[in-house]
PDB file of C-alpha atoms and ligand atoms in Angstrom:
ATOM      1  CA  UNK A   1      48.178  57.917  77.948  1.00 83.00           C
ATOM      2  CA  UNK A   2      45.685  56.101  80.187  1.00 95.00           C
ATOM      3  CA  UNK A   3      42.632  54.504  78.620  1.00 98.00           C
ATOM      4  CA  UNK A   4      39.622  56.825  78.678  1.00 98.00           C
ATOM      5  CA  UNK A   5      36.261  56.087  80.318  1.00 98.00           C
ATOM      6  CA  UNK A   6      34.848  55.538  76.832  1.00 98.00           C
ATOM      7  CA  UNK A   7      37.560  52.984  76.005  1.00 98.00           C
ATOM      8  CA  UNK A   8      36.995  51.185  79.308  1.00 98.00           C
ATOM      9  CA  UNK A   9      33.272  51.030  78.528  1.00 98.00           C
ATOM     10  CA  UNK A  10      33.958  49.725  75.014  1.00 98.00           C
ATOM     11  CA  UNK A  11      36.307  47.059  76.391  1.00 98.00           C
ATOM     12  CA  UNK A  12      33.699  46.018  78.920  1.00 98.00           C
ATOM     13  CA  UNK A  13      31.008  45.675  76.243  1.00 98.00           C
ATOM     14  CA  UNK A  14      32.951  44.115  73.382  1.00 98.00           C
ATOM     15  CA  UNK A  15      35.855  42.380  75.153  1.00 98.00           C
ATOM     16  CA  UNK A  16      38.533  44.055  73.036  1.00 98.00           C
ATOM     17  CA  UNK A  17      39.984  47.403  71.962  1.00 98.00           C
ATOM     18  CA  UNK A  18      41.724  48.183  68.674  1.00 98.00           C
ATOM     19  CA  UNK A  19      44.490  50.784  68.410  1.00 98.00           C
ATOM     20  CA  UNK A  20      45.354  51.577  64.769  1.00 98.00           C
ATOM     21  CA  UNK A  21      49.018  52.392  64.055  1.00 98.00           C
ATOM     22  CA  UNK A  22      50.187  52.227  67.672  1.00 98.00           C
ATOM     23  CA  UNK A  23      53.754  51.583  66.463  1.00 98.00           C
ATOM     24  CA  UNK A  24      55.622  53.530  63.755  1.00 98.00           C
ATOM     25  CA  UNK A  25      56.771  52.007  60.472  1.00 98.00           C
ATOM     26  CA  UNK A  26      60.367  52.027  61.782  1.00 98.00           C
ATOM     27  CA  UNK A  27      59.481  50.254  65.039  1.00 98.00           C
ATOM     28  CA  UNK A  28      57.380  47.710  63.169  1.00 98.00           C
ATOM     29  CA  UNK A  29      60.221  47.004  60.735  1.00 98.00           C
ATOM     30  CA  UNK A  30      62.564  46.284  63.681  1.00 98.00           C
ATOM     31  CA  UNK A  31      60.053  43.714  64.964  1.00 98.00           C
ATOM     32  CA  UNK A  32      59.438  42.214  61.528  1.00 98.00           C
ATOM     33  CA  UNK A  33      63.180  41.620  61.094  1.00 98.00           C
ATOM     34  CA  UNK A  34      63.256  40.084  64.578  1.00 98.00           C
ATOM     35  CA  UNK A  35      60.502  37.660  63.517  1.00 98.00           C
ATOM     36  CA  UNK A  36      62.500  36.643  60.426  1.00 97.00           C
ATOM     37  CA  UNK A  37      65.511  36.027  62.692  1.00 98.00           C
ATOM     38  CA  UNK A  38      63.689  33.874  65.249  1.00 98.00           C
ATOM     39  CA  UNK A  39      61.838  31.808  62.637  1.00 97.00           C
ATOM     40  CA  UNK A  40      65.222  30.811  61.186  1.00 96.00           C
ATOM     41  CA  UNK A  41      66.352  29.406  64.516  1.00 97.00           C
ATOM     42  CA  UNK A  42      66.188  25.695  65.162  1.00 95.00           C
ATOM     43  CA  UNK A  43      64.924  25.800  68.749  1.00 96.00           C
ATOM     44  CA  UNK A  44      62.300  23.833  70.615  1.00 96.00           C
ATOM     45  CA  UNK A  45      60.329  27.062  71.155  1.00 97.00           C
ATOM     46  CA  UNK A  46      59.795  27.504  67.388  1.00 97.00           C
ATOM     47  CA  UNK A  47      56.858  25.341  66.292  1.00 94.00           C
ATOM     48  CA  UNK A  48      56.200  24.601  62.649  1.00 91.00           C
ATOM     49  CA  UNK A  49      53.190  23.883  60.435  1.00 85.00           C
ATOM     50  CA  UNK A  50      52.988  20.518  58.705  1.00 86.00           C
ATOM     51  CA  UNK A  51      54.592  22.208  55.629  1.00 89.00           C
ATOM     52  CA  UNK A  52      57.639  23.122  57.743  1.00 90.00           C
ATOM     53  CA  UNK A  53      57.106  26.923  57.813  1.00 91.00           C
ATOM     54  CA  UNK A  54      57.088  28.515  61.249  1.00 93.00           C
ATOM     55  CA  UNK A  55      53.743  28.669  63.079  1.00 92.00           C
ATOM     56  CA  UNK A  56      54.719  30.151  66.461  1.00 95.00           C
ATOM     57  CA  UNK A  57      57.891  31.234  68.211  1.00 98.00           C
ATOM     58  CA  UNK A  58      57.217  30.901  71.947  1.00 98.00           C
ATOM     59  CA  UNK A  59      59.075  32.968  74.557  1.00 98.00           C
ATOM     60  CA  UNK A  60      60.871  35.041  71.909  1.00 98.00           C
ATOM     61  CA  UNK A  61      61.406  37.776  74.528  1.00 98.00           C
ATOM     62  CA  UNK A  62      63.961  35.454  76.173  1.00 98.00           C
ATOM     63  CA  UNK A  63      66.214  35.028  73.114  1.00 98.00           C
ATOM     64  CA  UNK A  64      65.708  38.137  70.941  1.00 98.00           C
ATOM     65  CA  UNK A  65      66.482  41.697  72.045  1.00 98.00           C
ATOM     66  CA  UNK A  66      63.729  43.470  70.051  1.00 98.00           C
ATOM     67  CA  UNK A  67      61.106  41.068  71.418  1.00 98.00           C
ATOM     68  CA  UNK A  68      62.554  41.500  74.934  1.00 98.00           C
ATOM     69  CA  UNK A  69      61.980  45.246  74.594  1.00 98.00           C
ATOM     70  CA  UNK A  70      58.464  44.748  73.210  1.00 98.00           C
ATOM     71  CA  UNK A  71      57.723  42.500  76.205  1.00 98.00           C
ATOM     72  CA  UNK A  72      58.167  45.464  78.533  1.00 98.00           C
ATOM     73  CA  UNK A  73      56.948  48.197  76.203  1.00 98.00           C
ATOM     74  CA  UNK A  74      54.901  50.859  78.005  1.00 98.00           C
ATOM     75  CA  UNK A  75      52.376  51.038  75.130  1.00 98.00           C
ATOM     76  CA  UNK A  76      51.479  47.398  75.890  1.00 98.00           C
ATOM     77  CA  UNK A  77      52.127  47.034  79.608  1.00 98.00           C
ATOM     78  CA  UNK A  78      50.457  50.243  80.842  1.00 98.00           C
ATOM     79  CA  UNK A  79      46.969  49.700  79.346  1.00 98.00           C
ATOM     80  CA  UNK A  80      46.963  46.093  80.548  1.00 98.00           C
ATOM     81  CA  UNK A  81      48.014  47.119  84.070  1.00 98.00           C
ATOM     82  CA  UNK A  82      45.163  49.626  84.000  1.00 98.00           C
ATOM     83  CA  UNK A  83      42.623  47.025  82.840  1.00 98.00           C
ATOM     84  CA  UNK A  84      43.841  44.399  85.343  1.00 98.00           C
ATOM     85  CA  UNK A  85      44.267  46.979  88.098  1.00 98.00           C
ATOM     86  CA  UNK A  86      47.801  46.128  89.209  1.00 98.00           C
ATOM     87  CA  UNK A  87      51.205  44.680  88.329  1.00 98.00           C
ATOM     88  CA  UNK A  88      51.450  41.993  85.651  1.00 99.00           C
ATOM     89  CA  UNK A  89      53.866  39.207  84.708  1.00 99.00           C
ATOM     90  CA  UNK A  90      54.362  37.482  81.355  1.00 98.00           C
ATOM     91  CA  UNK A  91      52.333  34.276  81.254  1.00 98.00           C
ATOM     92  CA  UNK A  92      53.001  33.541  77.578  1.00 98.00           C
ATOM     93  CA  UNK A  93      54.705  35.213  74.619  1.00 98.00           C
ATOM     94  CA  UNK A  94      54.029  34.130  71.021  1.00 98.00           C
ATOM     95  CA  UNK A  95      55.121  35.394  67.630  1.00 98.00           C
ATOM     96  CA  UNK A  96      52.507  33.835  65.363  1.00 97.00           C
ATOM     97  CA  UNK A  97      53.436  33.620  61.722  1.00 95.00           C
ATOM     98  CA  UNK A  98      50.374  32.540  59.685  1.00 93.00           C
ATOM     99  CA  UNK A  99      52.646  32.452  56.641  1.00 95.00           C
ATOM    100  CA  UNK A 100      51.477  33.187  53.096  1.00 96.00           C
ATOM    101  CA  UNK A 101      49.804  30.111  51.537  1.00 96.00           C
ATOM    102  CA  UNK A 102      50.769  27.763  54.422  1.00 93.00           C
ATOM    103  CA  UNK A 103      49.503  29.393  57.635  1.00 93.00           C
ATOM    104  CA  UNK A 104      46.970  27.057  59.205  1.00 92.00           C
ATOM    105  CA  UNK A 105      43.794  27.544  61.241  1.00 92.00           C
ATOM    106  CA  UNK A 106      43.482  28.440  64.937  1.00 92.00           C
ATOM    107  CA  UNK A 107      40.237  26.831  66.029  1.00 93.00           C
ATOM    108  CA  UNK A 108      37.592  28.628  68.134  1.00 96.00           C
ATOM    109  CA  UNK A 109      38.793  29.012  71.727  1.00 96.00           C
ATOM    110  CA  UNK A 110      39.129  31.176  74.805  1.00 96.00           C
ATOM    111  CA  UNK A 111      42.721  31.577  75.969  1.00 96.00           C
ATOM    112  CA  UNK A 112      41.678  31.465  79.615  1.00 97.00           C
ATOM    113  CA  UNK A 113      39.985  28.124  78.937  1.00 94.00           C
ATOM    114  CA  UNK A 114      43.430  26.636  78.256  1.00 93.00           C
ATOM    115  CA  UNK A 115      45.193  28.567  81.035  1.00 96.00           C
ATOM    116  CA  UNK A 116      42.587  27.469  83.604  1.00 96.00           C
ATOM    117  CA  UNK A 117      42.500  23.804  82.577  1.00 93.00           C
ATOM    118  CA  UNK A 118      46.170  23.231  81.774  1.00 94.00           C
ATOM    119  CA  UNK A 119      47.957  25.724  84.059  1.00 97.00           C
ATOM    120  CA  UNK A 120      45.448  26.159  86.933  1.00 98.00           C
ATOM    121  CA  UNK A 121      45.376  29.943  86.599  1.00 98.00           C
ATOM    122  CA  UNK A 122      42.888  30.846  89.351  1.00 98.00           C
ATOM    123  CA  UNK A 123      40.873  33.618  87.628  1.00 98.00           C
ATOM    124  CA  UNK A 124      40.589  35.274  84.212  1.00 98.00           C
ATOM    125  CA  UNK A 125      42.596  38.250  85.516  1.00 98.00           C
ATOM    126  CA  UNK A 126      44.853  38.009  82.460  1.00 98.00           C
ATOM    127  CA  UNK A 127      44.636  39.167  78.884  1.00 98.00           C
ATOM    128  CA  UNK A 128      46.299  39.336  75.512  1.00 98.00           C
ATOM    129  CA  UNK A 129      47.760  42.341  73.825  1.00 98.00           C
ATOM    130  CA  UNK A 130      48.781  41.854  70.207  1.00 98.00           C
ATOM    131  CA  UNK A 131      50.807  43.876  67.702  1.00 98.00           C
ATOM    132  CA  UNK A 132      50.418  43.379  63.942  1.00 98.00           C
ATOM    133  CA  UNK A 133      53.810  43.010  62.238  1.00 98.00           C
ATOM    134  CA  UNK A 134      52.213  42.804  58.775  1.00 98.00           C
ATOM    135  CA  UNK A 135      49.126  44.514  57.402  1.00 98.00           C
ATOM    136  CA  UNK A 136      46.180  42.357  58.466  1.00 98.00           C
ATOM    137  CA  UNK A 137      43.380  42.199  55.908  1.00 98.00           C
ATOM    138  CA  UNK A 138      40.249  40.152  55.294  1.00 98.00           C
ATOM    139  CA  UNK A 139      42.403  37.991  52.999  1.00 98.00           C
ATOM    140  CA  UNK A 140      45.369  36.865  55.084  1.00 98.00           C
ATOM    141  CA  UNK A 141      43.842  35.028  58.035  1.00 98.00           C
ATOM    142  CA  UNK A 142      42.798  37.794  60.463  1.00 98.00           C
ATOM    143  CA  UNK A 143      41.813  37.163  64.051  1.00 98.00           C
ATOM    144  CA  UNK A 144      38.037  36.690  64.354  1.00 98.00           C
ATOM    145  CA  UNK A 145      36.256  37.672  67.579  1.00 98.00           C
ATOM    146  CA  UNK A 146      32.775  36.981  68.958  1.00 98.00           C
ATOM    147  CA  UNK A 147      32.161  40.351  70.684  1.00 98.00           C
ATOM    148  CA  UNK A 148      30.599  40.090  74.139  1.00 98.00           C
ATOM    149  CA  UNK A 149      31.496  36.397  74.499  1.00 98.00           C
ATOM    150  CA  UNK A 150      33.879  37.298  77.353  1.00 98.00           C
ATOM    151  CA  UNK A 151      30.814  37.831  79.557  1.00 97.00           C
ATOM    152  CA  UNK A 152      29.934  34.108  79.450  1.00 96.00           C
ATOM    153  CA  UNK A 153      32.701  32.886  81.784  1.00 96.00           C
ATOM    154  CA  UNK A 154      34.557  29.722  80.811  1.00 96.00           C
ATOM    155  CA  UNK A 155      32.470  27.872  78.227  1.00 94.00           C
ATOM    156  CA  UNK A 156      32.507  24.132  77.547  1.00 89.00           C
ATOM    157  CA  UNK A 157      35.427  22.992  75.400  1.00 90.00           C
ATOM    158  CA  UNK A 158      37.146  19.832  74.235  1.00 88.00           C
ATOM    159  CA  UNK A 159      40.891  19.193  74.099  1.00 88.00           C
ATOM    160  CA  UNK A 160      41.941  19.401  70.443  1.00 81.00           C
ATOM    161  CA  UNK A 161      45.179  17.459  70.010  1.00 83.00           C
ATOM    162  CA  UNK A 162      44.750  16.797  66.314  1.00 79.00           C
ATOM    163  CA  UNK A 163      43.836  19.634  63.979  1.00 77.00           C
ATOM    164  CA  UNK A 164      47.006  21.702  64.498  1.00 67.00           C
ATOM    165  CA  UNK A 165      50.472  21.246  65.974  1.00 67.00           C
ATOM    166  CA  UNK A 166      49.429  23.158  69.130  1.00 73.00           C
ATOM    167  CA  UNK A 167      47.066  21.507  71.676  1.00 78.00           C
ATOM    168  CA  UNK A 168      44.141  23.788  72.501  1.00 87.00           C
ATOM    169  CA  UNK A 169      40.807  23.599  74.320  1.00 90.00           C
ATOM    170  CA  UNK A 170      38.316  24.382  71.534  1.00 93.00           C
ATOM    171  CA  UNK A 171      34.567  25.116  71.335  1.00 94.00           C
ATOM    172  CA  UNK A 172      32.043  23.073  69.418  1.00 93.00           C
ATOM    173  CA  UNK A 173      29.977  24.505  66.558  1.00 95.00           C
ATOM    174  CA  UNK A 174      26.710  24.791  68.522  1.00 96.00           C
ATOM    175  CA  UNK A 175      28.402  26.901  71.207  1.00 96.00           C
ATOM    176  CA  UNK A 176      30.056  29.164  68.612  1.00 97.00           C
ATOM    177  CA  UNK A 177      26.728  29.566  66.770  1.00 97.00           C
ATOM    178  CA  UNK A 178      24.887  30.476  69.968  1.00 97.00           C
ATOM    179  CA  UNK A 179      27.503  33.100  70.911  1.00 97.00           C
ATOM    180  CA  UNK A 180      27.495  34.466  67.364  1.00 98.00           C
ATOM    181  CA  UNK A 181      23.722  34.874  67.498  1.00 98.00           C
ATOM    182  CA  UNK A 182      24.101  36.945  70.662  1.00 97.00           C
ATOM    183  CA  UNK A 183      26.894  39.299  69.599  1.00 97.00           C
ATOM    184  CA  UNK A 184      27.894  38.772  65.962  1.00 98.00           C
ATOM    185  CA  UNK A 185      31.369  38.210  64.623  1.00 98.00           C
ATOM    186  CA  UNK A 186      34.109  40.702  63.717  1.00 98.00           C
ATOM    187  CA  UNK A 187      37.591  40.569  62.216  1.00 98.00           C
ATOM    188  CA  UNK A 188      39.537  43.702  63.162  1.00 98.00           C
ATOM    189  CA  UNK A 189      41.943  44.551  60.330  1.00 98.00           C
ATOM    190  CA  UNK A 190      44.533  47.284  59.922  1.00 98.00           C
ATOM    191  CA  UNK A 191      48.058  48.347  59.131  1.00 98.00           C
ATOM    192  CA  UNK A 192      51.209  46.778  60.461  1.00 98.00           C
ATOM    193  CA  UNK A 193      51.925  48.481  63.803  1.00 98.00           C
ATOM    194  CA  UNK A 194      48.290  48.347  64.944  1.00 98.00           C
ATOM    195  CA  UNK A 195      47.535  46.826  68.340  1.00 98.00           C
ATOM    196  CA  UNK A 196      44.639  44.914  69.907  1.00 98.00           C
ATOM    197  CA  UNK A 197      44.030  44.173  73.566  1.00 98.00           C
ATOM    198  CA  UNK A 198      41.487  41.446  74.278  1.00 98.00           C
ATOM    199  CA  UNK A 199      40.026  39.660  77.262  1.00 98.00           C
ATOM    200  CA  UNK A 200      41.318  36.171  77.975  1.00 98.00           C
ATOM    201  CA  UNK A 201      37.650  35.061  77.959  1.00 98.00           C
ATOM    202  CA  UNK A 202      36.878  36.467  74.513  1.00 98.00           C
ATOM    203  CA  UNK A 203      36.121  33.647  72.062  1.00 98.00           C
ATOM    204  CA  UNK A 204      38.341  33.903  68.972  1.00 98.00           C
ATOM    205  CA  UNK A 205      39.793  31.972  66.037  1.00 97.00           C
ATOM    206  CA  UNK A 206      41.583  32.607  62.765  1.00 97.00           C
ATOM    207  CA  UNK A 207      41.180  30.954  59.360  1.00 96.00           C
ATOM    208  CA  UNK A 208      44.033  29.545  57.266  1.00 96.00           C
ATOM    209  CA  UNK A 209      46.023  31.997  55.179  1.00 97.00           C
ATOM    210  CA  UNK A 210      45.888  30.970  51.530  1.00 97.00           C
ATOM    211  CA  UNK A 211      46.773  34.479  50.342  1.00 98.00           C
ATOM    212  CA  UNK A 212      50.260  35.383  49.098  1.00 98.00           C
ATOM    213  CA  UNK A 213      50.634  37.821  52.052  1.00 98.00           C
ATOM    214  CA  UNK A 214      52.250  36.902  55.359  1.00 97.00           C
ATOM    215  CA  UNK A 215      50.319  37.723  58.542  1.00 98.00           C
ATOM    216  CA  UNK A 216      52.613  37.918  61.547  1.00 98.00           C
ATOM    217  CA  UNK A 217      51.195  38.965  64.948  1.00 98.00           C
ATOM    218  CA  UNK A 218      53.002  39.083  68.311  1.00 98.00           C
ATOM    219  CA  UNK A 219      50.974  38.266  71.427  1.00 98.00           C
ATOM    220  CA  UNK A 220      51.858  39.103  74.996  1.00 98.00           C
ATOM    221  CA  UNK A 221      49.650  37.230  77.472  1.00 98.00           C
ATOM    222  CA  UNK A 222      49.847  39.184  80.695  1.00 98.00           C
ATOM    223  CA  UNK A 223      48.494  38.062  84.060  1.00 98.00           C
ATOM    224  CA  UNK A 224      48.035  39.915  87.352  1.00 98.00           C
ATOM    225  CA  UNK A 225      50.916  38.811  89.590  1.00 98.00           C
ATOM    226  CA  UNK A 226      48.529  37.648  92.354  1.00 98.00           C
ATOM    227  CA  UNK A 227      46.785  35.390  89.843  1.00 98.00           C
ATOM    228  CA  UNK A 228      49.846  33.385  88.767  1.00 98.00           C
ATOM    229  CA  UNK A 229      49.467  29.814  87.578  1.00 98.00           C
ATOM    230  CA  UNK A 230      49.466  27.005  90.151  1.00 98.00           C
ATOM    231  CA  UNK A 231      50.274  23.997  87.940  1.00 98.00           C
ATOM    232  CA  UNK A 232      53.467  23.535  85.916  1.00 98.00           C
ATOM    233  CA  UNK A 233      52.450  20.810  83.473  1.00 95.00           C
ATOM    234  CA  UNK A 234      53.375  22.602  80.250  1.00 95.00           C
ATOM    235  CA  UNK A 235      56.954  23.550  79.327  1.00 97.00           C
ATOM    236  CA  UNK A 236      58.266  26.697  81.029  1.00 98.00           C
ATOM    237  CA  UNK A 237      58.571  28.446  77.666  1.00 97.00           C
ATOM    238  CA  UNK A 238      54.855  27.870  76.918  1.00 97.00           C
ATOM    239  CA  UNK A 239      53.483  28.807  80.376  1.00 98.00           C
ATOM    240  CA  UNK A 240      56.072  30.891  82.210  1.00 98.00           C
ATOM    241  CA  UNK A 241      56.933  30.473  85.889  1.00 98.00           C
ATOM    242  CA  UNK A 242      58.684  33.776  86.462  1.00 97.00           C
ATOM    243  CA  UNK A 243      56.041  35.875  88.212  1.00 98.00           C
ATOM    244  CA  UNK A 244      58.202  38.999  88.573  1.00 98.00           C
ATOM    245  CA  UNK A 245      56.197  42.183  87.893  1.00 98.00           C
ATOM    246  CA  UNK A 246      57.157  43.735  84.551  1.00 98.00           C
ATOM    247  CA  UNK A 247      58.636  47.224  84.809  1.00 98.00           C
ATOM    248  CA  UNK A 248      57.740  49.204  81.681  1.00 98.00           C
ATOM    249  CA  UNK A 249      60.767  50.467  79.700  1.00 98.00           C
ATOM    250  CA  UNK A 250      61.052  53.899  78.075  1.00 98.00           C
ATOM    251  CA  UNK A 251      58.692  54.624  75.188  1.00 98.00           C
ATOM    252  CA  UNK A 252      61.586  54.864  72.706  1.00 98.00           C
ATOM    253  CA  UNK A 253      63.005  51.437  73.597  1.00 98.00           C
ATOM    254  CA  UNK A 254      62.234  50.029  70.124  1.00 98.00           C
ATOM    255  CA  UNK A 255      62.953  53.248  68.256  1.00 98.00           C
ATOM    256  CA  UNK A 256      66.539  52.965  69.604  1.00 98.00           C
ATOM    257  CA  UNK A 257      67.013  49.905  67.385  1.00 98.00           C
ATOM    258  CA  UNK A 258      65.999  51.623  64.106  1.00 97.00           C
ATOM    259  CA  UNK A 259      69.024  51.784  61.743  1.00 88.00           C
TER     260      UNK A 259
HETATM  261  C1  SIN B   1      45.727  32.614  69.209  1.00 74.45           C
HETATM  262  O1  SIN B   1      44.541  32.574  69.302  1.00 74.45           O
HETATM  263  O2  SIN B   1      46.407  32.423  70.228  1.00 74.45           O
HETATM  264  C2  SIN B   1      46.409  32.901  67.911  1.00 74.45           C
HETATM  265  C3  SIN B   1      45.531  33.194  66.791  1.00 74.45           C
HETATM  266  C4  SIN B   1      46.266  33.723  65.611  1.00 74.45           C
HETATM  267  O3  SIN B   1      47.426  34.156  65.717  1.00 74.45           O
HETATM  268  O4  SIN B   1      45.681  33.763  64.544  1.00 74.45           O
HETATM  269 MN1   MN B   2      44.165  32.528  71.492  1.00 74.45          MN
END
């Protein structure tokens, strides 16, 4: 179902849209098992926290069938094609673990800030769409957004090579405080199977997870095909170089895998 005028207006104002329970319990279980499988793999695409637990599995759509299907799922691809007004390719694919007790921080950043500086993506005609594979609560390291911050363009950032295993262009405290004073701060929470689409300019972060509950979220970063990256400095499995338009699969593509 296409996004309504009201949803488009909400996205424009806030920089994100939340879709509770977009995937069934059965579909979500298929994806949760897929995450367990990929985190067990010893591959260069699977990055770990300092404790050794998985932090992120990059490009999981290229080596796991359930994640391949999710990467072309119409419930993700169609709204993003509508928002970006045309065909999209997969710029990045991450299965982020944020494991119970050990999941570490993601510092304040804009995704497009990294894509512009590191990959020379020409414009912010790209966005994230995320699916919760666990219930996300206030306790287990939810995503935190600064609503409206996507209207600021690319904000000043420094290259953080130290605080986590993943290099990121991050914002300083004064900038985050100023943006917070303009639009507040929210942490959308909900059941496993819920979905969030957010602008690649929206400032976001997530705190460490010291709860006993895992918090796994899959992120597709989709880019308009005309806006593909121009610089290939990062590994192919972090910033993809296949700019083929994604053709959405059938809506039951994941349901087919339910036992
Ligand atoms: C991200 O910002 O790319 C990931 C944040 C998270 O999974 O908590
Ligand atoms: Mn991000």
